[in-house]
Amino acid sequence: MHTLQVVFPDTDFTLLAVILGLPLIGAFINGVFGKRLGRQGVTLMALSAVGGAFIAAVTAFFMLRTAQGHEEHAVRFSWTAWEWLSLSTPNARPTLSVKFSLDALNSTMSLIVTGVGFLIHLYSSKYMEEDPGYYRFFAYLNLFIFSMLVLILGDSLPILFVGWEGVGLCSYLLIGFWFHEDANAAAGKKAFIANRIGDFGLLCAMGLLLSYTGALDWAGIDAGAAGLAGKTQIWPLGNDVPLAHYLGDWLSQPRYADRSTLVALFLFLGCAGKSAQFPLYVWLPDAMAGPTPVSALIHAATMVTAGVYLMCRMSGVFVMAPTAMLVIALVGAFTALLAATIALVQNDIKKVLAYSTVSQLGYMFIGTGVGAFTAGFFHVMTHAFFKACLFLGAGSVIHAMHARIHDTDASQDMRNMGGMKAFMPLTHWTFLISCIAIAGIPPLAGFWSKDEILYMAYTQGVTAPDSVRAAYPELAQWPAWAGKAIYGMGLLGAVMTAFYMFRLYFRIFHGEFKGWKIVKNWVDPHAHDAHGDDHHDEHDHHAFDPEEPREGPTPHESPWQMTTPLVILAGLAAVAGFLNAPLLHMHALEHWLEPVFKLASTGVKSIDPDHHMMLTLAVPGVLVGVAGVGLAWFFYISKGGEPAAQLAEKAPGVHRFLMNKWWVDEFYEETFIGAVDALAEFFTWADKWIVDGIVARLTAGIVQVTGTVLRYAQTGRVQAYAAAMVAGTACLGWFMLTPHASAKPFENHRTGSYRVEAAPGLGYSYRWSSKQGEGDFQYDGGEEFGTQRTTSFNLDRGAARTVRLEVQDAFGHHSSWEYEVTRPKDDRPPGSAPANMVIQQDAQGRPHIVMPPGHPAPQGDTQ
């Protein structure tokens, strides 16, 4: 370890370049040379890149752990690649560098990303074996891992944003990987657009943080966090509201908001988009259109955890905004409930898991929203294990169903499954362990993380640090009901979680197999190469017909490349909870992250500082989990699904409401998307009829008509051309020989002096005259024409004068020009000070306004 510390010093920790560089190299080589490498070469490149990054991340983790053991404050290793740009703000001139750093928070996160990511890569090597886009798929996967590592290892918000956009791009590429189907391409676009809405919030937050704290790197933001205490005007956006004088002056009244609340809400908007929280969660269920390993990667190890990570990283900022934190906790609780209700009735196994992810992310936001950042991050970790295992297990089942059913929807429909326990023992046991974990049954991982979140929600609230509240007492406080309401919503979500997960488990692995009639030694009459994907291509000859009697082979367990990750992830889902099990006095993760959240902990208050209520509050959490499992067993094992059918029949409206996912997508379609479509149709119409119809076609028509007319002049007769030349020369000569009187006035209304200057001409002579009012013109220099080209005069305020210029050329021809000059009575703009007002300094050097004699002093203090 000492040798490693010499090679990789704290301030030049180039091991981060290794962690980042390997996946990037893998993405480049597979993307550019993948076709020539062949499948084995692509597999070796992709797995070695992520596996190498994981080994480097483990090494960095233990180096940090060693260094952390000798320090009381947070240790951070850093590596600067190059200086990026310098910014200039009214308060500071920060320099942004392409800098990465490693501390307790992101070192743990890097283990999750590279470790779980490697297992998903290994799984994909078999799952996608027969896909024609094999090399492209692994190039995208490697790029996804690289982007996520940039996001979590970046030392500033701009670097994080680069990774933030990178995972958004990769999700778009991977969700729409089978882009030849419109639904897949549409799902990719939906994810991309929904995330752009969140990105807008993150960009606004970055701008506000730069303005208030003068920095965008983690250390600088923490150091300048005091700048967030105070109010800022949020309305009107400009100096005034247009039409406010007609609609009401109240429209222009200034409105103010807490700076910290404003920043925290914009940050939350970004996090809600990336981590699929209400109302921006709609993209995540549709992301199931991608290959199943992609779903596992997005849902467990990378993209959706980015929002929770950012909230943990910016914990020092968030705890300064109690109002925003209450909003975050309530949105998280509502999202957990909403998604859980939808998952209760879905039949697509990937859709159930997708809404489960949305619901579990809601729990993470509850944790971070109540200031329990360790608990929220702990749930990120445990969720990564059991959700990755569940998605890969679902993929294993789908892989088995593809032995006979090659329809995407039918092969994922749990109504066509059942009894898979006998055919897929490894998949079954790992799936069961993960179901127990996510249901919150002790002692598996999900119990510890979810139980801690619920306990913290009941006992804890965000108040802002005492120093901030002392300096800024206007900050809002949480109402007394908040904690209990969030706890109750969390419990309700927990019982539904246990129910829908075991509904999924029972319907897949128990009962009779419903996929087809199993025939030993069955031979596929339409035999073709084995399928490694779960998509249905257009030439598939196994199109699913639910009425068709089907025969097929015995479903089989997946190959070792797919089952090995399942076993490892299930093992982690079983034991990872003991990293932070306060009921058993195990606090390893809490102690490890304590230096990172030390500042944030000063802004949180608990009604149970000695944790006496922890065991009491854990009991309901366990009971609801057991109740959910028991209810699912009663519904689908004891009664064979009859109670669920009866409920759906008795309350068809509720069932249809849940089956259609609260009609949220339809609501968006009819409102926001409909409005955008209407706007797009209007601009399409304007482009077609105004731009193309009037501007382009009218111009072309004029040119065409003109050309048609001029075409008649091209007779080819020299006599006609000569006559035209003579006529043109005569016209030009007439124009040249005619005098043209023209002049330019120069006005100074303030002094009242005016001058008019005539335009020069060959052989010209000039004569000036003028009149005031209705009088006659009087020659200024006599009646004779001369060489004087200018005339000057003065006017009193309010007076007017008409000037006439007469021009004579060498042939005695004349022309004239007239211009009326009026001096305004007052040349000052409304409300402006007199021109002779001056600012002087008094004896003490203070500025002092001196008004002209006779002018009243301005109201208020003149100094």
mmCIF file of C-alpha atoms in Angstrom, residues 483-627:
data_model
loop_
_atom_site.group_PDB
_atom_site.id
_atom_site.type_symbol
_atom_site.label_atom_id
_atom_site.label_comp_id
_atom_site.label_asym_id
_atom_site.label_seq_id
_atom_site.Cartn_x
_atom_site.Cartn_y
_atom_site.Cartn_z
ATOM 1 C CA GLY A 483 -42.588 13.268 9.422
ATOM 2 C CA LYS A 484 -45.590 11.146 10.380
ATOM 3 C CA ALA A 485 -47.233 11.624 6.984
ATOM 4 C CA ILE A 486 -44.097 10.610 5.097
ATOM 5 C CA TYR A 487 -43.639 7.609 7.402
ATOM 6 C CA GLY A 488 -47.235 6.496 6.831
ATOM 7 C CA MET A 489 -46.894 6.824 3.052
ATOM 8 C CA GLY A 490 -43.657 4.832 3.215
ATOM 9 C CA LEU A 491 -45.345 2.027 5.163
ATOM 10 C CA LEU A 492 -48.216 1.870 2.689
ATOM 11 C CA GLY A 493 -45.730 1.669 -0.169
ATOM 12 C CA ALA A 494 -43.832 -1.090 1.649
ATOM 13 C CA VAL A 495 -46.837 -3.396 1.904
ATOM 14 C CA MET A 496 -47.596 -2.876 -1.778
ATOM 15 C CA THR A 497 -43.948 -3.546 -2.644
ATOM 16 C CA ALA A 498 -44.018 -6.892 -0.880
ATOM 17 C CA PHE A 499 -47.325 -7.779 -2.529
ATOM 18 C CA TYR A 500 -46.436 -6.968 -6.149
ATOM 19 C CA MET A 501 -42.971 -8.495 -5.937
ATOM 20 C CA PHE A 502 -44.275 -11.799 -4.607
ATOM 21 C CA ARG A 503 -47.173 -11.663 -7.043
ATOM 22 C CA LEU A 504 -44.470 -11.549 -9.698
ATOM 23 C CA TYR A 505 -42.476 -14.343 -8.063
ATOM 24 C CA PHE A 506 -45.449 -16.673 -7.553
ATOM 25 C CA ARG A 507 -46.793 -16.217 -11.058
ATOM 26 C CA ILE A 508 -43.405 -16.901 -12.663
ATOM 27 C CA PHE A 509 -42.055 -19.756 -10.598
ATOM 28 C CA HIS A 510 -45.064 -21.479 -8.985
ATOM 29 C CA GLY A 511 -48.140 -23.201 -10.307
ATOM 30 C CA GLU A 512 -48.380 -24.884 -13.690
ATOM 31 C CA PHE A 513 -46.304 -23.864 -16.672
ATOM 32 C CA LYS A 514 -48.607 -22.094 -19.145
ATOM 33 C CA GLY A 515 -46.192 -21.242 -21.929
ATOM 34 C CA TRP A 516 -46.782 -24.336 -24.042
ATOM 35 C CA LYS A 517 -47.277 -28.083 -23.814
ATOM 36 C CA ILE A 518 -43.886 -29.566 -23.030
ATOM 37 C CA VAL A 519 -42.872 -32.366 -25.386
ATOM 38 C CA LYS A 520 -39.680 -34.294 -24.814
ATOM 39 C CA ASN A 521 -37.235 -34.244 -27.718
ATOM 40 C CA TRP A 522 -39.392 -31.632 -29.404
ATOM 41 C CA VAL A 523 -37.928 -30.364 -32.671
ATOM 42 C CA ASP A 524 -38.680 -26.876 -33.857
ATOM 43 C CA PRO A 525 -40.271 -27.178 -37.319
ATOM 44 C CA HIS A 526 -39.001 -23.663 -38.046
ATOM 45 C CA ALA A 527 -35.562 -24.247 -36.561
ATOM 46 C CA HIS A 528 -33.077 -21.453 -36.773
ATOM 47 C CA ASP A 529 -30.162 -20.247 -34.787
ATOM 48 C CA ALA A 530 -30.590 -19.782 -31.088
ATOM 49 C CA HIS A 531 -31.826 -16.371 -30.008
ATOM 50 C CA GLY A 532 -29.839 -14.263 -27.690
ATOM 51 C CA ASP A 533 -32.180 -11.337 -27.609
ATOM 52 C CA ASP A 534 -35.711 -10.793 -26.499
ATOM 53 C CA HIS A 535 -36.907 -8.763 -29.442
ATOM 54 C CA HIS A 536 -39.182 -9.856 -32.183
ATOM 55 C CA ASP A 537 -37.898 -9.079 -35.619
ATOM 56 C CA GLU A 538 -40.090 -8.585 -38.612
ATOM 57 C CA HIS A 539 -39.280 -11.900 -40.253
ATOM 58 C CA ASP A 540 -40.068 -13.922 -37.132
ATOM 59 C CA HIS A 541 -42.102 -16.980 -38.032
ATOM 60 C CA HIS A 542 -43.153 -17.665 -34.410
ATOM 61 C CA ALA A 543 -45.593 -14.788 -34.120
ATOM 62 C CA PHE A 544 -47.593 -15.366 -30.951
ATOM 63 C CA ASP A 545 -51.228 -16.373 -31.151
ATOM 64 C CA PRO A 546 -52.807 -16.866 -27.691
ATOM 65 C CA GLU A 547 -55.446 -19.197 -29.156
ATOM 66 C CA GLU A 548 -52.933 -21.411 -30.908
ATOM 67 C CA PRO A 549 -52.257 -24.771 -29.219
ATOM 68 C CA ARG A 550 -48.537 -24.861 -28.747
ATOM 69 C CA GLU A 551 -45.985 -27.546 -28.123
ATOM 70 C CA GLY A 552 -42.398 -26.926 -27.261
ATOM 71 C CA PRO A 553 -39.262 -28.069 -25.472
ATOM 72 C CA THR A 554 -38.606 -28.171 -21.750
ATOM 73 C CA PRO A 555 -37.536 -24.709 -20.560
ATOM 74 C CA HIS A 556 -33.939 -24.776 -19.451
ATOM 75 C CA GLU A 557 -31.641 -22.910 -17.136
ATOM 76 C CA SER A 558 -29.444 -20.174 -18.603
ATOM 77 C CA PRO A 559 -25.728 -20.721 -19.283
ATOM 78 C CA TRP A 560 -23.113 -19.968 -16.657
ATOM 79 C CA GLN A 561 -22.304 -16.534 -18.070
ATOM 80 C CA MET A 562 -25.844 -15.565 -17.088
ATOM 81 C CA THR A 563 -26.291 -17.481 -13.839
ATOM 82 C CA THR A 564 -22.962 -16.512 -12.261
ATOM 83 C CA PRO A 565 -23.918 -12.817 -12.004
ATOM 84 C CA LEU A 566 -27.273 -13.875 -10.550
ATOM 85 C CA VAL A 567 -25.617 -15.880 -7.780
ATOM 86 C CA ILE A 568 -23.161 -13.104 -6.903
ATOM 87 C CA LEU A 569 -25.827 -10.403 -6.877
ATOM 88 C CA ALA A 570 -28.212 -12.507 -4.812
ATOM 89 C CA GLY A 571 -25.434 -13.125 -2.307
ATOM 90 C CA LEU A 572 -24.790 -9.390 -2.056
ATOM 91 C CA ALA A 573 -28.528 -8.719 -1.733
ATOM 92 C CA ALA A 574 -28.568 -11.105 1.210
ATOM 93 C CA VAL A 575 -25.589 -9.793 3.198
ATOM 94 C CA ALA A 576 -25.046 -6.154 2.143
ATOM 95 C CA GLY A 577 -27.501 -4.951 4.765
ATOM 96 C CA PHE A 578 -25.046 -5.713 7.528
ATOM 97 C CA LEU A 579 -22.893 -2.809 6.336
ATOM 98 C CA ASN A 580 -25.322 -0.553 8.163
ATOM 99 C CA ALA A 581 -27.494 -2.432 10.659
ATOM 100 C CA PRO A 582 -27.943 -0.116 13.645
ATOM 101 C CA LEU A 583 -30.248 -2.579 15.412
ATOM 102 C CA LEU A 584 -27.268 -4.949 15.540
ATOM 103 C CA HIS A 585 -24.862 -2.081 16.336
ATOM 104 C CA MET A 586 -23.216 -2.346 12.934
ATOM 105 C CA HIS A 587 -22.368 1.093 11.530
ATOM 106 C CA ALA A 588 -19.604 0.454 8.988
ATOM 107 C CA LEU A 589 -21.175 2.469 6.148
ATOM 108 C CA GLU A 590 -22.318 5.278 8.454
ATOM 109 C CA HIS A 591 -18.810 5.700 9.882
ATOM 110 C CA TRP A 592 -17.296 5.485 6.392
ATOM 111 C CA LEU A 593 -19.522 8.261 5.023
ATOM 112 C CA GLU A 594 -19.611 10.360 8.183
ATOM 113 C CA PRO A 595 -16.862 12.834 7.105
ATOM 114 C CA VAL A 596 -18.653 13.477 3.793
ATOM 115 C CA PHE A 597 -21.985 14.303 5.455
ATOM 116 C CA LYS A 598 -20.498 16.069 8.475
ATOM 117 C CA LEU A 599 -21.548 19.545 7.261
ATOM 118 C CA ALA A 600 -25.036 18.365 6.294
ATOM 119 C CA SER A 601 -25.610 16.722 9.687
ATOM 120 C CA THR A 602 -25.533 20.170 11.336
ATOM 121 C CA GLY A 603 -28.733 21.119 9.493
ATOM 122 C CA VAL A 604 -30.791 18.142 10.651
ATOM 123 C CA LYS A 605 -32.650 17.688 13.910
ATOM 124 C CA SER A 606 -34.102 14.487 15.349
ATOM 125 C CA ILE A 607 -36.803 13.915 17.948
ATOM 126 C CA ASP A 608 -35.044 10.677 18.912
ATOM 127 C CA PRO A 609 -31.336 11.503 19.083
ATOM 128 C CA ASP A 610 -30.518 8.342 21.079
ATOM 129 C CA HIS A 611 -32.431 6.043 18.673
ATOM 130 C CA HIS A 612 -34.713 4.631 21.358
ATOM 131 C CA MET A 613 -37.602 4.451 18.884
ATOM 132 C CA MET A 614 -35.710 2.510 16.234
ATOM 133 C CA LEU A 615 -36.809 -0.964 17.342
ATOM 134 C CA THR A 616 -40.376 0.185 17.918
ATOM 135 C CA LEU A 617 -40.639 1.688 14.449
ATOM 136 C CA ALA A 618 -38.963 -1.339 12.838
ATOM 137 C CA VAL A 619 -41.780 -3.660 13.917
ATOM 138 C CA PRO A 620 -44.473 -2.101 11.683
ATOM 139 C CA GLY A 621 -42.002 -2.125 8.788
ATOM 140 C CA VAL A 622 -41.470 -5.866 9.141
ATOM 141 C CA LEU A 623 -45.158 -6.577 9.681
ATOM 142 C CA VAL A 624 -46.259 -4.773 6.527
ATOM 143 C CA GLY A 625 -43.623 -6.649 4.534
ATOM 144 C CA VAL A 626 -44.800 -10.002 5.874
ATOM 145 C CA ALA A 627 -48.410 -8.970 5.346
#
